[in-house]
PDB file of C-alpha atoms and ligand atoms in Angstrom:
ATOM      1  CA  MET A1424     109.365  76.135-118.011  1.00  0.00           C
ATOM      2  CA  LYS A1425     105.957  74.791-118.881  1.00  0.00           C
ATOM      3  CA  THR A1426     102.873  76.148-117.135  1.00  0.00           C
ATOM      4  CA  LEU A1427      99.246  75.199-116.651  1.00  0.00           C
ATOM      5  CA  THR A1428      96.256  77.360-117.459  1.00  0.00           C
ATOM      6  CA  VAL A1429      93.868  77.060-114.534  1.00  0.00           C
ATOM      7  CA  SER A1430      90.229  77.925-115.042  1.00  0.00           C
ATOM      8  CA  VAL A1431      87.658  77.877-112.241  1.00  0.00           C
ATOM      9  CA  VAL A1432      83.953  77.985-113.054  1.00  0.00           C
ATOM     10  CA  THR A1433      80.875  77.865-110.800  1.00  0.00           C
ATOM     11  CA  PRO A1434      77.128  78.108-111.520  1.00  0.00           C
ATOM     12  CA  ASP A1435      77.482  81.859-110.784  1.00  0.00           C
ATOM     13  CA  GLY A1436      80.034  82.190-113.617  1.00  0.00           C
ATOM     14  CA  PRO A1437      83.818  82.145-114.059  1.00  0.00           C
ATOM     15  CA  VAL A1438      85.831  82.810-110.877  1.00  0.00           C
ATOM     16  CA  MET A1439      89.313  83.069-112.348  1.00  0.00           C
ATOM     17  CA  GLU A1440      91.647  81.987-115.141  1.00  0.00           C
ATOM     18  CA  ASP A1441      95.426  82.322-114.918  1.00  0.00           C
ATOM     19  CA  THR A1442      98.651  80.381-115.431  1.00  0.00           C
ATOM     20  CA  TYR A1443     100.411  78.478-112.651  1.00  0.00           C
ATOM     21  CA  ASP A1444     103.229  75.972-112.175  1.00  0.00           C
ATOM     22  CA  MET A1445     101.267  73.516-110.057  1.00  0.00           C
ATOM     23  CA  VAL A1446      97.787  72.812-108.662  1.00  0.00           C
ATOM     24  CA  VAL A1447      97.292  70.991-105.368  1.00  0.00           C
ATOM     25  CA  CYS A1448      93.780  70.000-104.388  1.00  0.00           C
ATOM     26  CA  ARG A1449      91.851  67.422-102.426  1.00  0.00           C
ATOM     27  CA  ALA A1450      90.020  64.923-104.597  1.00  0.00           C
ATOM     28  CA  GLU A1451      87.509  62.586-102.949  1.00  0.00           C
ATOM     29  CA  ASN A1452      90.127  59.829-102.743  1.00  0.00           C
ATOM     30  CA  GLY A1453      93.068  61.903-101.617  1.00  0.00           C
ATOM     31  CA  GLU A1454      95.352  64.846-102.253  1.00  0.00           C
ATOM     32  CA  LEU A1455      96.325  65.495-105.903  1.00  0.00           C
ATOM     33  CA  GLY A1456      99.308  67.496-107.121  1.00  0.00           C
ATOM     34  CA  ILE A1457      99.073  68.404-110.810  1.00  0.00           C
ATOM     35  CA  LEU A1458     102.089  69.569-112.802  1.00  0.00           C
ATOM     36  CA  PRO A1459     102.157  70.528-116.514  1.00  0.00           C
ATOM     37  CA  GLU A1460     101.941  67.520-118.869  1.00  0.00           C
ATOM     38  CA  HIS A1461      99.944  65.484-116.376  1.00  0.00           C
ATOM     39  CA  ILE A1462      97.962  62.685-117.979  1.00  0.00           C
ATOM     40  CA  PRO A1463      94.322  63.577-118.737  1.00  0.00           C
ATOM     41  CA  LEU A1464      92.107  62.934-115.732  1.00  0.00           C
ATOM     42  CA  VAL A1465      88.693  63.728-114.316  1.00  0.00           C
ATOM     43  CA  ALA A1466      88.248  63.513-110.543  1.00  0.00           C
ATOM     44  CA  PRO A1467      85.510  64.497-108.090  1.00  0.00           C
ATOM     45  CA  LEU A1468      86.686  67.185-105.680  1.00  0.00           C
ATOM     46  CA  ASP A1469      86.165  67.305-101.937  1.00  0.00           C
ATOM     47  CA  ILE A1470      85.382  70.512-100.026  1.00  0.00           C
ATOM     48  CA  GLY A1471      88.827  72.037 -99.562  1.00  0.00           C
ATOM     49  CA  ASP A1472      91.554  74.575-100.155  1.00  0.00           C
ATOM     50  CA  VAL A1473      92.795  74.512-103.775  1.00  0.00           C
ATOM     51  CA  ARG A1474      96.403  75.749-103.833  1.00  0.00           C
ATOM     52  CA  LEU A1475      97.682  77.331-107.049  1.00  0.00           C
ATOM     53  CA  LYS A1476     101.461  77.667-107.105  1.00  0.00           C
ATOM     54  CA  ARG A1477     103.545  80.052-109.178  1.00  0.00           C
ATOM     55  CA  GLY A1478     107.210  80.363-108.239  1.00  0.00           C
ATOM     56  CA  ASN A1479     107.316  80.989-104.496  1.00  0.00           C
ATOM     57  CA  ASP A1480     103.740  82.306-104.412  1.00  0.00           C
ATOM     58  CA  THR A1481     100.621  80.324-103.660  1.00  0.00           C
ATOM     59  CA  ASP A1482      97.062  81.477-104.348  1.00  0.00           C
ATOM     60  CA  HIS A1483      94.252  79.806-102.446  1.00  0.00           C
ATOM     61  CA  LEU A1484      90.625  79.114-103.293  1.00  0.00           C
ATOM     62  CA  ALA A1485      87.920  77.745-101.013  1.00  0.00           C
ATOM     63  CA  VAL A1486      86.245  75.175-103.253  1.00  0.00           C
ATOM     64  CA  ASN A1487      83.035  73.341-102.467  1.00  0.00           C
ATOM     65  CA  GLY A1488      82.918  70.019-104.290  1.00  0.00           C
ATOM     66  CA  GLY A1489      82.610  69.662-108.025  1.00  0.00           C
ATOM     67  CA  PHE A1490      85.025  68.214-110.562  1.00  0.00           C
ATOM     68  CA  LEU A1491      88.602  68.651-111.641  1.00  0.00           C
ATOM     69  CA  GLU A1492      89.419  68.086-115.320  1.00  0.00           C
ATOM     70  CA  VAL A1493      93.108  67.789-116.158  1.00  0.00           C
ATOM     71  CA  ARG A1494      94.655  68.056-119.608  1.00  0.00           C
ATOM     72  CA  PRO A1495      98.413  68.369-120.232  1.00  0.00           C
ATOM     73  CA  ASP A1496      98.308  72.184-120.438  1.00  0.00           C
ATOM     74  CA  LYS A1497      95.046  72.990-118.621  1.00  0.00           C
ATOM     75  CA  VAL A1498      93.211  72.359-115.367  1.00  0.00           C
ATOM     76  CA  THR A1499      89.513  73.160-115.195  1.00  0.00           C
ATOM     77  CA  ILE A1500      87.688  73.178-111.883  1.00  0.00           C
ATOM     78  CA  LEU A1501      83.901  73.045-112.089  1.00  0.00           C
ATOM     79  CA  ALA A1502      82.710  73.676-108.559  1.00  0.00           C
ATOM     80  CA  GLN A1503      79.422  74.333-106.802  1.00  0.00           C
ATOM     81  CA  SER A1504      81.146  77.369-105.256  1.00  0.00           C
ATOM     82  CA  ALA A1505      84.693  78.770-105.218  1.00  0.00           C
ATOM     83  CA  GLU A1506      85.894  81.872-103.389  1.00  0.00           C
ATOM     84  CA  LYS A1507      89.208  83.719-103.266  1.00  0.00           C
ATOM     85  CA  PRO A1508      90.305  84.627 -99.709  1.00  0.00           C
ATOM     86  CA  SER A1509      89.412  88.309-100.258  1.00  0.00           C
ATOM     87  CA  ASP A1510      85.873  87.361-101.366  1.00  0.00           C
ATOM     88  CA  ILE A1511      85.085  85.351 -98.246  1.00  0.00           C
ATOM     89  CA  ASP A1512      82.668  86.945 -95.812  1.00  0.00           C
ATOM     90  CA  VAL A1513      84.143  85.772 -92.505  1.00  0.00           C
ATOM     91  CA  THR A1514      81.106  86.768 -90.394  1.00  0.00           C
ATOM     92  CA  ARG A1515      78.799  84.826 -92.715  1.00  0.00           C
ATOM     93  CA  ALA A1516      81.044  81.756 -92.489  1.00  0.00           C
ATOM     94  CA  GLU A1517      81.199  82.046 -88.683  1.00  0.00           C
ATOM     95  CA  HIS A1518      77.400  82.180 -88.524  1.00  0.00           C
ATOM     96  CA  ALA A1519      77.124  79.197 -90.883  1.00  0.00           C
ATOM     97  CA  LYS A1520      79.566  77.291 -88.638  1.00  0.00           C
ATOM     98  CA  GLU A1521      77.542  78.109 -85.497  1.00  0.00           C
ATOM     99  CA  ARG A1522      74.267  77.076 -87.164  1.00  0.00           C
ATOM    100  CA  ALA A1523      75.772  73.789 -88.328  1.00  0.00           C
ATOM    101  CA  GLU A1524      77.248  73.067 -84.882  1.00  0.00           C
ATOM    102  CA  GLN A1525      73.856  73.695 -83.235  1.00  0.00           C
ATOM    103  CA  ARG A1526      72.180  71.320 -85.692  1.00  0.00           C
ATOM    104  CA  LEU A1527      74.783  68.657 -85.019  1.00  0.00           C
ATOM    105  CA  GLN A1528      74.207  68.953 -81.261  1.00  0.00           C
ATOM    106  CA  SER A1529      70.428  68.608 -81.567  1.00  0.00           C
ATOM    107  CA  HIS A1530      68.874  65.208 -82.285  1.00  0.00           C
ATOM    108  CA  GLN A1531      67.910  65.295 -85.913  1.00  0.00           C
ATOM    109  CA  ASP A1532      67.375  62.640 -88.503  1.00  0.00           C
ATOM    110  CA  HIS A1533      70.231  61.210 -90.564  1.00  0.00           C
ATOM    111  CA  ILE A1534      69.740  63.448 -93.636  1.00  0.00           C
ATOM    112  CA  ASP A1535      69.790  66.650 -91.588  1.00  0.00           C
ATOM    113  CA  PHE A1536      72.842  65.410 -89.741  1.00  0.00           C
ATOM    114  CA  GLN A1537      74.691  64.835 -93.025  1.00  0.00           C
ATOM    115  CA  ARG A1538      73.621  68.236 -94.348  1.00  0.00           C
ATOM    116  CA  ALA A1539      74.827  69.924 -91.172  1.00  0.00           C
ATOM    117  CA  GLU A1540      78.161  68.091 -91.370  1.00  0.00           C
ATOM    118  CA  LEU A1541      78.660  69.323 -94.949  1.00  0.00           C
ATOM    119  CA  ALA A1542      77.639  72.881 -93.999  1.00  0.00           C
ATOM    120  CA  LEU A1543      80.164  72.773 -91.141  1.00  0.00           C
ATOM    121  CA  LYS A1544      82.872  71.539 -93.505  1.00  0.00           C
ATOM    122  CA  ARG A1545      82.134  74.358 -95.992  1.00  0.00           C
ATOM    123  CA  ALA A1546      82.195  76.987 -93.249  1.00  0.00           C
ATOM    124  CA  MET A1547      85.441  75.682 -91.729  1.00  0.00           C
ATOM    125  CA  ASN A1548      87.073  75.565 -95.165  1.00  0.00           C
ATOM    126  CA  ARG A1549      86.056  79.201 -95.817  1.00  0.00           C
ATOM    127  CA  LEU A1550      87.368  80.306 -92.417  1.00  0.00           C
ATOM    128  CA  ASN A1551      90.666  78.533 -93.080  1.00  0.00           C
ATOM    129  CA  VAL A1552      91.115  79.948 -96.614  1.00  0.00           C
ATOM    130  CA  SER A1553      90.098  83.480 -95.526  1.00  0.00           C
ATOM    131  CA  LYS A1554      93.354  83.662 -93.518  1.00  0.00           C
ATOM    132  CA  PHE A1555      95.562  83.619 -96.641  1.00  0.00           C
TER     133      PHE A1555
HETATM  134  P1  LIG B 612      75.407  80.000 -96.002  1.00  0.00           P
HETATM  135  O1  LIG B 612      74.625  79.174 -95.018  1.00  0.00           O
HETATM  136  O2  LIG B 612      76.102  81.170 -95.361  1.00  0.00           O
HETATM  137  O3  LIG B 612      74.633  80.360 -97.252  1.00  0.00           O
HETATM  138  P2  LIG B 612      76.529  77.785 -97.432  1.00  0.00           P
HETATM  139  O4  LIG B 612      77.740  76.955 -97.135  1.00  0.00           O
HETATM  140  O5  LIG B 612      75.221  77.091 -97.339  1.00  0.00           O
HETATM  141  O6  LIG B 612      76.610  79.075 -96.497  1.00  0.00           O
HETATM  142  P3  LIG B 612      76.840  77.671-100.251  1.00  0.00           P
HETATM  143  O7  LIG B 612      75.546  76.979-100.601  1.00  0.00           O
HETATM  144  O8  LIG B 612      78.084  76.847-100.221  1.00  0.00           O
HETATM  145  O9  LIG B 612      76.669  78.452 -98.861  1.00  0.00           O
HETATM  146  O10 LIG B 612      77.094  78.885-101.247  1.00  0.00           O
HETATM  147  C1  LIG B 612      76.026  79.660-101.811  1.00  0.00           C
HETATM  148  C2  LIG B 612      76.645  80.901-102.459  1.00  0.00           C
HETATM  149  O11 LIG B 612      77.092  81.797-101.442  1.00  0.00           O
HETATM  150  C3  LIG B 612      77.870  80.606-103.322  1.00  0.00           C
HETATM  151  O12 LIG B 612      77.871  81.514-104.403  1.00  0.00           O
HETATM  152  C4  LIG B 612      79.049  80.907-102.402  1.00  0.00           C
HETATM  153  O13 LIG B 612      80.190  81.331-103.130  1.00  0.00           O
HETATM  154  C5  LIG B 612      78.490  82.036-101.538  1.00  0.00           C
HETATM  155  N1  LIG B 612      79.016  82.020-100.156  1.00  0.00           N
HETATM  156  C6  LIG B 612      78.636  81.214 -99.154  1.00  0.00           C
HETATM  157  N2  LIG B 612      79.266  81.517 -98.003  1.00  0.00           N
HETATM  158  C7  LIG B 612      80.087  82.553 -98.301  1.00  0.00           C
HETATM  159  C8  LIG B 612      81.007  83.339 -97.535  1.00  0.00           C
HETATM  160  N3  LIG B 612      81.228  83.108 -96.234  1.00  0.00           N
HETATM  161  N4  LIG B 612      81.653  84.342 -98.168  1.00  0.00           N
HETATM  162  C9  LIG B 612      81.441  84.602 -99.463  1.00  0.00           C
HETATM  163  N5  LIG B 612      80.596  83.905-100.237  1.00  0.00           N
HETATM  164  C10 LIG B 612      79.915  82.896 -99.671  1.00  0.00           C
END
């Protein structure tokens, strides 16, 4: 059976590279499932849980934006940040969530509101992925 090499890179350096059967991720315009021999594609990624499937196992990564590049035998994710569940600091994410919620409750200008919404989304994604 054909596989996909998946490579994940952030500004801090490479996060992982391994082979999988399927990649499922959230692009900005919806959920994408990538199997080997997919047509070449570049798509902007949303903040979300990237699921990497091999047999009955699924690895998870908390990914914060960036781009997905698909070639028939390779998927490259270039993300602003990407953490494996074991690398997520749950206390830090809980604090980030609380800070963002407080900012959203206070009356701030539009830009700060958008920033707080994104910070909340990142924190909630990390808390969700940390459970795997
Ligand atoms: P914080 O307010 O806690 O910094 P943030 O969402 O603003 O959270 P980012 O700007 O997305 O943080 O990430 C900055 C760096 O910190 C990245 O390298 C990211 O992987 C890392 N990081 C952020 N939050 C966590 C966390 N809870 N656990 C592990 N690494 C984290």
